[in-house]
PDB file of C-alpha atoms in Angstrom:
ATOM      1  CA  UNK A  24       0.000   0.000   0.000  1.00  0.00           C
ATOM      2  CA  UNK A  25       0.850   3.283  -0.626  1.00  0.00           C
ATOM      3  CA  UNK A  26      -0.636   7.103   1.375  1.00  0.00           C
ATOM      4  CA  UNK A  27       0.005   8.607  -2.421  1.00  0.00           C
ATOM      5  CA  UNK A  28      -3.090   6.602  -3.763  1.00  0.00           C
ATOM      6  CA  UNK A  29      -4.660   6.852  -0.562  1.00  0.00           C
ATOM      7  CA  UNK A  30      -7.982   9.109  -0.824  1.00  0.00           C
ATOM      8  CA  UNK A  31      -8.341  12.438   0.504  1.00  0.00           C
ATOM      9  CA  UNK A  32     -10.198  13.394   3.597  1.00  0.00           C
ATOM     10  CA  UNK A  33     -11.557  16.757   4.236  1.00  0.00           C
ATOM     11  CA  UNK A  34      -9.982  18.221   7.203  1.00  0.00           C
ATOM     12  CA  UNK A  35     -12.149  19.705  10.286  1.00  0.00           C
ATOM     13  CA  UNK A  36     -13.167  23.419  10.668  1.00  0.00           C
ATOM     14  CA  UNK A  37     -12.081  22.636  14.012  1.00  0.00           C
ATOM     15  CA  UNK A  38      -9.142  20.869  13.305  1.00  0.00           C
ATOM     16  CA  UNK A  39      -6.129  21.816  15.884  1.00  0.00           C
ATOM     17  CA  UNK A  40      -2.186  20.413  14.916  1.00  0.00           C
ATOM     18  CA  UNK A  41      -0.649  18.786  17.241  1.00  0.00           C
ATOM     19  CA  UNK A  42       2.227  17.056  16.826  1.00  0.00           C
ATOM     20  CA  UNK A  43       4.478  15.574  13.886  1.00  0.00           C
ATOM     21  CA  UNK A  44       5.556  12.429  12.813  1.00  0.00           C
ATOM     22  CA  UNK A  45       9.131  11.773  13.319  1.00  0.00           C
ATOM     23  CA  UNK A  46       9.721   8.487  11.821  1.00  0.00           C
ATOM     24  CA  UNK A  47       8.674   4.866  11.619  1.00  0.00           C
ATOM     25  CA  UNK A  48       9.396   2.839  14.338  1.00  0.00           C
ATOM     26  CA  UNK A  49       9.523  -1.047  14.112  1.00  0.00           C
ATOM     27  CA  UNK A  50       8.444  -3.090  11.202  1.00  0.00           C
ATOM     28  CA  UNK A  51       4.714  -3.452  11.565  1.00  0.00           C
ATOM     29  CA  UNK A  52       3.214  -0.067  10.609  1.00  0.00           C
ATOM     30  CA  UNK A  53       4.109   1.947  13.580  1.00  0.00           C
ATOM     31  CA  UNK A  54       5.141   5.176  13.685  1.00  0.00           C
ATOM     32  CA  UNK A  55       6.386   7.783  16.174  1.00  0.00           C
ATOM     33  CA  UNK A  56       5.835  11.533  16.839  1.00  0.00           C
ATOM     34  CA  UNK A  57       6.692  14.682  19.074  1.00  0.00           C
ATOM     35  CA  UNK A  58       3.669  15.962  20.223  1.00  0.00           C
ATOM     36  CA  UNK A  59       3.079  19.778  20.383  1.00  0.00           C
ATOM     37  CA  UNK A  60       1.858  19.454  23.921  1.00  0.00           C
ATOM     38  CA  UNK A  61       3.836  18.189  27.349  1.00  0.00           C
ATOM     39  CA  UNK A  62       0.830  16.499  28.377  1.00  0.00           C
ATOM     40  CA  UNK A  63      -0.807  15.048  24.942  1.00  0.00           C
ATOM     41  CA  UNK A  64      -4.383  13.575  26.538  1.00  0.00           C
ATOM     42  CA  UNK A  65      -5.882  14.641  23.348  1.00  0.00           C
ATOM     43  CA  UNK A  66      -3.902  12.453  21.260  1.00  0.00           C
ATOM     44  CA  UNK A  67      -4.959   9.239  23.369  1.00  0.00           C
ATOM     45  CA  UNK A  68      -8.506  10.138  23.092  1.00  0.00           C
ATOM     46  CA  UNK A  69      -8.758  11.040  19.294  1.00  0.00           C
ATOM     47  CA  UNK A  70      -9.873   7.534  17.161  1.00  0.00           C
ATOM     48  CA  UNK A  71      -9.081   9.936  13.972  1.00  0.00           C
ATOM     49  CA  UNK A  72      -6.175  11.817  13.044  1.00  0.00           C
ATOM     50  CA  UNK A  73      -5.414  13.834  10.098  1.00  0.00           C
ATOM     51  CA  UNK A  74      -1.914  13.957   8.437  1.00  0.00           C
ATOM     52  CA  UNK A  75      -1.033  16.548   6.060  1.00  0.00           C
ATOM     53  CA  UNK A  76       2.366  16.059   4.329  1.00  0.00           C
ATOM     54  CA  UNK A  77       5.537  17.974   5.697  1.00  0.00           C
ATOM     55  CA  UNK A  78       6.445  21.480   4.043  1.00  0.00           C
ATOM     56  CA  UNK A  79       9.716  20.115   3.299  1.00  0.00           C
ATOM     57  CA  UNK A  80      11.274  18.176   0.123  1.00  0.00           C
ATOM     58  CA  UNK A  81       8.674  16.525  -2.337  1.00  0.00           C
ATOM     59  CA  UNK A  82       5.199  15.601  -0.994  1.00  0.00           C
ATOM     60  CA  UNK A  83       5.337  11.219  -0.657  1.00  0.00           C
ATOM     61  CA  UNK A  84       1.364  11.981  -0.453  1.00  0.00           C
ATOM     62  CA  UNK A  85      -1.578  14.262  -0.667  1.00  0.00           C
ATOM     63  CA  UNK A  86      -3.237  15.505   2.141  1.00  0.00           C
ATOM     64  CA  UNK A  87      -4.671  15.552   4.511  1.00  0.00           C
ATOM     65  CA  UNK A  88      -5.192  12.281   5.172  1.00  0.00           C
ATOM     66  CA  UNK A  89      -7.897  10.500   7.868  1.00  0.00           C
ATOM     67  CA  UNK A  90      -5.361   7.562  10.037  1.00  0.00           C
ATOM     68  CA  UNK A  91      -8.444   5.514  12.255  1.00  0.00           C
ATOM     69  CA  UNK A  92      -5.954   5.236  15.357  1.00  0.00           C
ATOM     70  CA  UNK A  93      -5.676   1.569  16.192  1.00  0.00           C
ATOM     71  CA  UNK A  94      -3.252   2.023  19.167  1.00  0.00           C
ATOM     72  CA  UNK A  95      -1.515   5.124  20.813  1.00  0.00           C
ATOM     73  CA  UNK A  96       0.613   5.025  23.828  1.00  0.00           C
ATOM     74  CA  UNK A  97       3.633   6.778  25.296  1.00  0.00           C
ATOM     75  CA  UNK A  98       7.346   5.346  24.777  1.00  0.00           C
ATOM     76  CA  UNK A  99      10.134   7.260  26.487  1.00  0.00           C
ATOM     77  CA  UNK A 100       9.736  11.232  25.261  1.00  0.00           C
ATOM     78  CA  UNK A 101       7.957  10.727  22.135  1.00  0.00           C
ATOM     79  CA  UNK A 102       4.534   8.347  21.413  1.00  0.00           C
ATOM     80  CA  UNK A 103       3.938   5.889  18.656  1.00  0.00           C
ATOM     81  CA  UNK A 104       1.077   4.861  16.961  1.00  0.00           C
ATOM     82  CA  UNK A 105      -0.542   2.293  14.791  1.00  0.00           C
ATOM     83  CA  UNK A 106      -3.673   2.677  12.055  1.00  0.00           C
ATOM     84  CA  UNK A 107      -4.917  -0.045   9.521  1.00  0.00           C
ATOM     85  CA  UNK A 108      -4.424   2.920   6.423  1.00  0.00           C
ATOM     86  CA  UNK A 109      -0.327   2.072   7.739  1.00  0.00           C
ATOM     87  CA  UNK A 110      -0.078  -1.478   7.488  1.00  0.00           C
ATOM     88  CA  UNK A 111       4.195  -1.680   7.222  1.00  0.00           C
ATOM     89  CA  UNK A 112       7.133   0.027   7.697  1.00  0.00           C
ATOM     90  CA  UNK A 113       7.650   1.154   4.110  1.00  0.00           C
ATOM     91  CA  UNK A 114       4.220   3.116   4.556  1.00  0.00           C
ATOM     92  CA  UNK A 115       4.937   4.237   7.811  1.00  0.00           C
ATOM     93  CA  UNK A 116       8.352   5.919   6.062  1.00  0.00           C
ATOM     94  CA  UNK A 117       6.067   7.702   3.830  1.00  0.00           C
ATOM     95  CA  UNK A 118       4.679   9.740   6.903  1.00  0.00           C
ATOM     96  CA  UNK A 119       7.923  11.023   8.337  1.00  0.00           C
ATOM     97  CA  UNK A 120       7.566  14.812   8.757  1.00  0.00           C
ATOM     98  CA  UNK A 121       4.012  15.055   8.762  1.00  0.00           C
ATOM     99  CA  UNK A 122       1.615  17.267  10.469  1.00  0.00           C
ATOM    100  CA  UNK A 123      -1.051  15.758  12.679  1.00  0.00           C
ATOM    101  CA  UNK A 124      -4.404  17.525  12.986  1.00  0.00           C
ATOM    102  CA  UNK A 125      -7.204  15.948  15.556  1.00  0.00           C
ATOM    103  CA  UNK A 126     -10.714  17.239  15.887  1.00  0.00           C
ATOM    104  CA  UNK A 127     -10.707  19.912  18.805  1.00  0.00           C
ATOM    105  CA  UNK A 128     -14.389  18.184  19.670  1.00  0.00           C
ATOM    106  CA  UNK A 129     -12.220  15.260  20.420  1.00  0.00           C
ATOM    107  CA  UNK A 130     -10.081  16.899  23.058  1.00  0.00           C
ATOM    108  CA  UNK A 131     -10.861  15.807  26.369  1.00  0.00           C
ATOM    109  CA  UNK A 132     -12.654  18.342  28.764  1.00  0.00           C
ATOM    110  CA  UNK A 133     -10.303  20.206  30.818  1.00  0.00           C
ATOM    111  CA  UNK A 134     -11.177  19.854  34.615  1.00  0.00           C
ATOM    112  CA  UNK A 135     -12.848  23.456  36.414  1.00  0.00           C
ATOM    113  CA  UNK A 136     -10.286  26.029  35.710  1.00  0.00           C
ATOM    114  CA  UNK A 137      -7.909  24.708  33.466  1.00  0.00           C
ATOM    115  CA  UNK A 138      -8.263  25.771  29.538  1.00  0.00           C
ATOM    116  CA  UNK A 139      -6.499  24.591  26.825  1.00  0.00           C
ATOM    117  CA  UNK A 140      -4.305  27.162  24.762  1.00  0.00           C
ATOM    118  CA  UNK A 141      -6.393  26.485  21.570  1.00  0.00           C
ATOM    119  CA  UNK A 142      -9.238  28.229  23.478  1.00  0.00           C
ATOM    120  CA  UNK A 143      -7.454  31.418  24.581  1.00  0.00           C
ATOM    121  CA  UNK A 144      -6.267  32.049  21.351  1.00  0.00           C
ATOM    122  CA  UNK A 145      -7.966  35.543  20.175  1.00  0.00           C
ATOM    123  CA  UNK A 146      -9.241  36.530  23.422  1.00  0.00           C
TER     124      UNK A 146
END
C-alpha cells in the first residue's frame, strides 16, 4: 500500500495540529511523533487523526489524510502509533515529517479552571 493513492479526507473546521511524525518505528506499521503538547491527553482520546504532508522536500502523499488510530501510547519522550491505512514500515516511512491535525471536539474536557491554549487564542 501506498498514502500517495490513498484518498483524501476533508480536514475539520475545528481541526487543531498537534504534533508531527518523526519516523517509523519497528516493522509493523508503527510510527512515532513529538507531540506539540507536554501532556498530549488529546492524542490518546482522538480515534481519527489527520496527516497533512511535511512542508519540506517533495510531498510522498496528498493531504490531509484520515489515520483511524488503532493504538496510541507513550514510549520514552515521544509516542507511537498504529492505524490499519499504515499497514508496514515502508508506509509508515512515507509519513515522516508530517503534520497531525485531531478534531478539537475530540479533546478531552479540561477539569474546572484549566483551559487549553487552543481556546485562549484571540481573546
Amino acid at each position: 500500500m501506498t498514502l500517495a493513492t490513498a484518498p483524501i479526507a476533508q480536514l475539520p473546521d475545528d481541526a487543531v495540529e498537534v504534533g508531527r511524525v518523526l519516523d517509523a518505528w519497528g516493522v509493523k506499521g508503527w510510527f512515532k511523533l513529538t507531540p506539540h503538547s507536554a501532556s498530549p491527553e488529546a492524542l490518546f482520546s482522538a480515534r481519527i487523526w489527520y496527516v497533512l504532508p511535511s512542508e519540506r522536500g517533495v510531498p510522498k502523499f496528498a493531504g490531509p489524510l484520515a489515520l483511524n488510530i488503532a493504538q496510541v501510547k507513550p514510549h520514552a519522550d515521544v509516542v507511537v502509533a498504529t492505524a490499519p491505512e499504515v499497514p508496514d514500515r515502508n508506509t509508515a516511512e512515507q509519513l515522516k515529517g508530517a503534520r497531525i491535525f485531531i478534531s478539537r471536539s475530540e479533546f478531552p474536557a479540561p477539569s474546572d479552571g484549566e483551559f487549553y491554549w487552543v481556546d485562549l487564542l484571540g481573546l
